[in-house]
Amino acid sequence: MVSLSYLFCVVVSLLDDPLSCHVQSKPEGEQKTLFVFGDSLFDPGNNKYLNASVEGGSLSWPYGETFFNQSTGRLSDGRIVPDFVAQFSELPILPPYLQPIAHQFTDGANFASAGGGVLVQTHPGTINLPAQLSYFKAVVKSLKKKLGDVEAKKVLMRAVYFFSIGGNDYFSFYSENPNASQSYRRQYVGMVIGNLTGVLKEIYDLGGRKIAFQNAGPLGCLPAMKARSPQLGSGCAEEPSALARLHNRALANVLKKLESKLPGFKYSIFDYYNALGDRVNNPSKYEH
Ligand SMILES: *[C@@H]1O[C@H](CO)[C@@H](O)[C@H](O)[C@H]1NC(C)=O
Ligand SMILES: *[C@@H]1O[C@H](CO)[C@@H](O)[C@H](O)[C@H]1NC(C)=O
Ligand SMILES: *[C@@H]1O[C@H](CO)[C@@H](O)[C@H](O)[C@H]1NC(C)=O
Ligand SMILES: *[C@@H]1O[C@H](CO)[C@@H](O)[C@H](O)[C@H]1NC(C)=O
């Protein structure tokens, strides 16, 4: 069974070289650094700093009630996955990149934005992946200024780059093209993966080596999708999930290809599709 603790283990071990699931005391100079790119699953509240109002209600109570005691802009009652990863890695919880505070970029940064996608045309007004990349480049600049090129490169090479992105591209595609042909769907997946690959290569060129992905979930099982088709009853909509599966296969292939082409590139994928799908399909397995 794929469990969330497996995810933490994978990401925390990427942060904690050599591979180990135990949190070790941090040797002198072994700064851990976590850069987060993504959508609502990973957004710690960036959207509340956008000029257009796109936060979608996450700024009101009871969001935040189980941990932060106030709404933070997270689409969660408590912590999101990057918060747990940071805590297990003994890093501070990363604030939203757009929060106007003095950031400690040697710890990393979280650029994720609820609604954001890989493609620029997905949900205008949110922070899409190309915009998140441009924020990351600004962080690289500031690290170089603070540490010098050589030390900054070391930090960037040791850092983990953690992604949850793509779901929104398929939500908007499906909403606009519910009956798309198989070849049009493949073409669209190719466009998403092509742009995502471009971003990964740029991060690699800037020093990034350790990539972690939470893949696309069973999109047809999400309440918003089920609500569109009341005739499904307790079932899930097949098409959106089929798009997510196409995407996840292509993502796994492209990461494998990058690993064989780019020296030092390594990655891990948390299979969120099946982890969440199993919880939706077999909830009794997860009852306490
Ligand atoms: C919001 O608008 C202000 C003023 O126009 C601008 O300086 C700022 O960069 C904008 N913020 C974002 C996140 O786009
Ligand atoms: C939330 O409130 C609880 C109970 O008062 C407290 O223990 C906890 O530290 C608070 N959490 C945060 C993040 O402030
Ligand atoms: C998509 O196809 C279904 C049946 O296959 C049909 O009921 C529906 O009207 C179509 N939707 C659009 C937007 O063409
Ligand atoms: C990236 O996406 C744009 C649409 O936003 C598309 O025109 C372009 O072909 C894509 N690039 C790749 C490399 O797939």
Short mmCIF file of N, CA, C and O in Angstrom, two decimals, residues 15-18 23-32 90 158:
data_model
loop_
_atom_site.label_atom_id
_atom_site.label_comp_id
_atom_site.label_asym_id
_atom_site.label_seq_id
_atom_site.Cartn_x
_atom_site.Cartn_y
_atom_site.Cartn_z
N LEU A 15 16.05 15.01 0.95
CA LEU A 15 16.60 16.16 1.66
C LEU A 15 17.78 15.76 2.54
O LEU A 15 18.67 16.54 2.81
N ASP A 16 17.74 14.52 2.99
CA ASP A 16 18.69 14.02 3.98
C ASP A 16 19.68 13.08 3.34
O ASP A 16 19.70 11.91 3.65
N ASP A 17 20.48 13.54 2.44
CA ASP A 17 21.47 12.65 1.82
C ASP A 17 22.49 12.28 2.88
O ASP A 17 22.92 13.15 3.59
N PRO A 18 23.01 11.09 3.04
CA PRO A 18 22.69 9.88 2.33
C PRO A 18 21.30 9.34 2.67
O PRO A 18 20.75 9.67 3.70
N VAL A 23 15.54 11.11 10.69
CA VAL A 23 16.00 12.49 10.68
C VAL A 23 17.30 12.52 11.47
O VAL A 23 17.35 12.13 12.63
N GLN A 24 18.36 12.92 10.80
CA GLN A 24 19.65 12.91 11.47
C GLN A 24 20.00 14.32 11.91
O GLN A 24 19.51 15.27 11.36
N SER A 25 20.88 14.40 12.87
CA SER A 25 21.31 15.74 13.24
C SER A 25 22.12 16.28 12.07
O SER A 25 22.87 15.55 11.42
N LYS A 26 21.96 17.53 11.83
CA LYS A 26 22.44 18.15 10.61
C LYS A 26 23.92 18.47 10.74
O LYS A 26 24.31 19.25 11.59
N PRO A 27 24.80 17.84 9.92
CA PRO A 27 26.22 18.17 10.01
C PRO A 27 26.44 19.65 9.69
O PRO A 27 25.65 20.23 8.94
N GLU A 28 27.47 20.21 10.23
CA GLU A 28 27.79 21.62 9.99
C GLU A 28 27.82 21.92 8.49
O GLU A 28 28.43 21.19 7.72
N GLY A 29 27.12 22.95 8.07
CA GLY A 29 27.18 23.34 6.67
C GLY A 29 26.25 22.56 5.76
O GLY A 29 26.15 22.86 4.59
N GLU A 30 25.59 21.51 6.30
CA GLU A 30 24.68 20.73 5.46
C GLU A 30 23.28 21.31 5.52
O GLU A 30 22.36 20.69 6.02
N GLN A 31 23.14 22.50 5.01
CA GLN A 31 21.85 23.17 4.98
C GLN A 31 20.88 22.38 4.11
O GLN A 31 21.22 21.97 3.01
N LYS A 32 19.67 22.15 4.64
CA LYS A 32 18.63 21.54 3.81
C LYS A 32 17.79 22.64 3.18
O LYS A 32 17.52 23.65 3.83
N GLU A 90 13.09 18.91 9.69
CA GLU A 90 13.59 19.92 10.63
C GLU A 90 13.86 21.25 9.97
O GLU A 90 14.80 21.96 10.31
N ARG A 158 22.04 20.85 -3.76
CA ARG A 158 21.63 19.99 -2.65
C ARG A 158 20.13 20.05 -2.41
O ARG A 158 19.55 19.17 -1.77
#
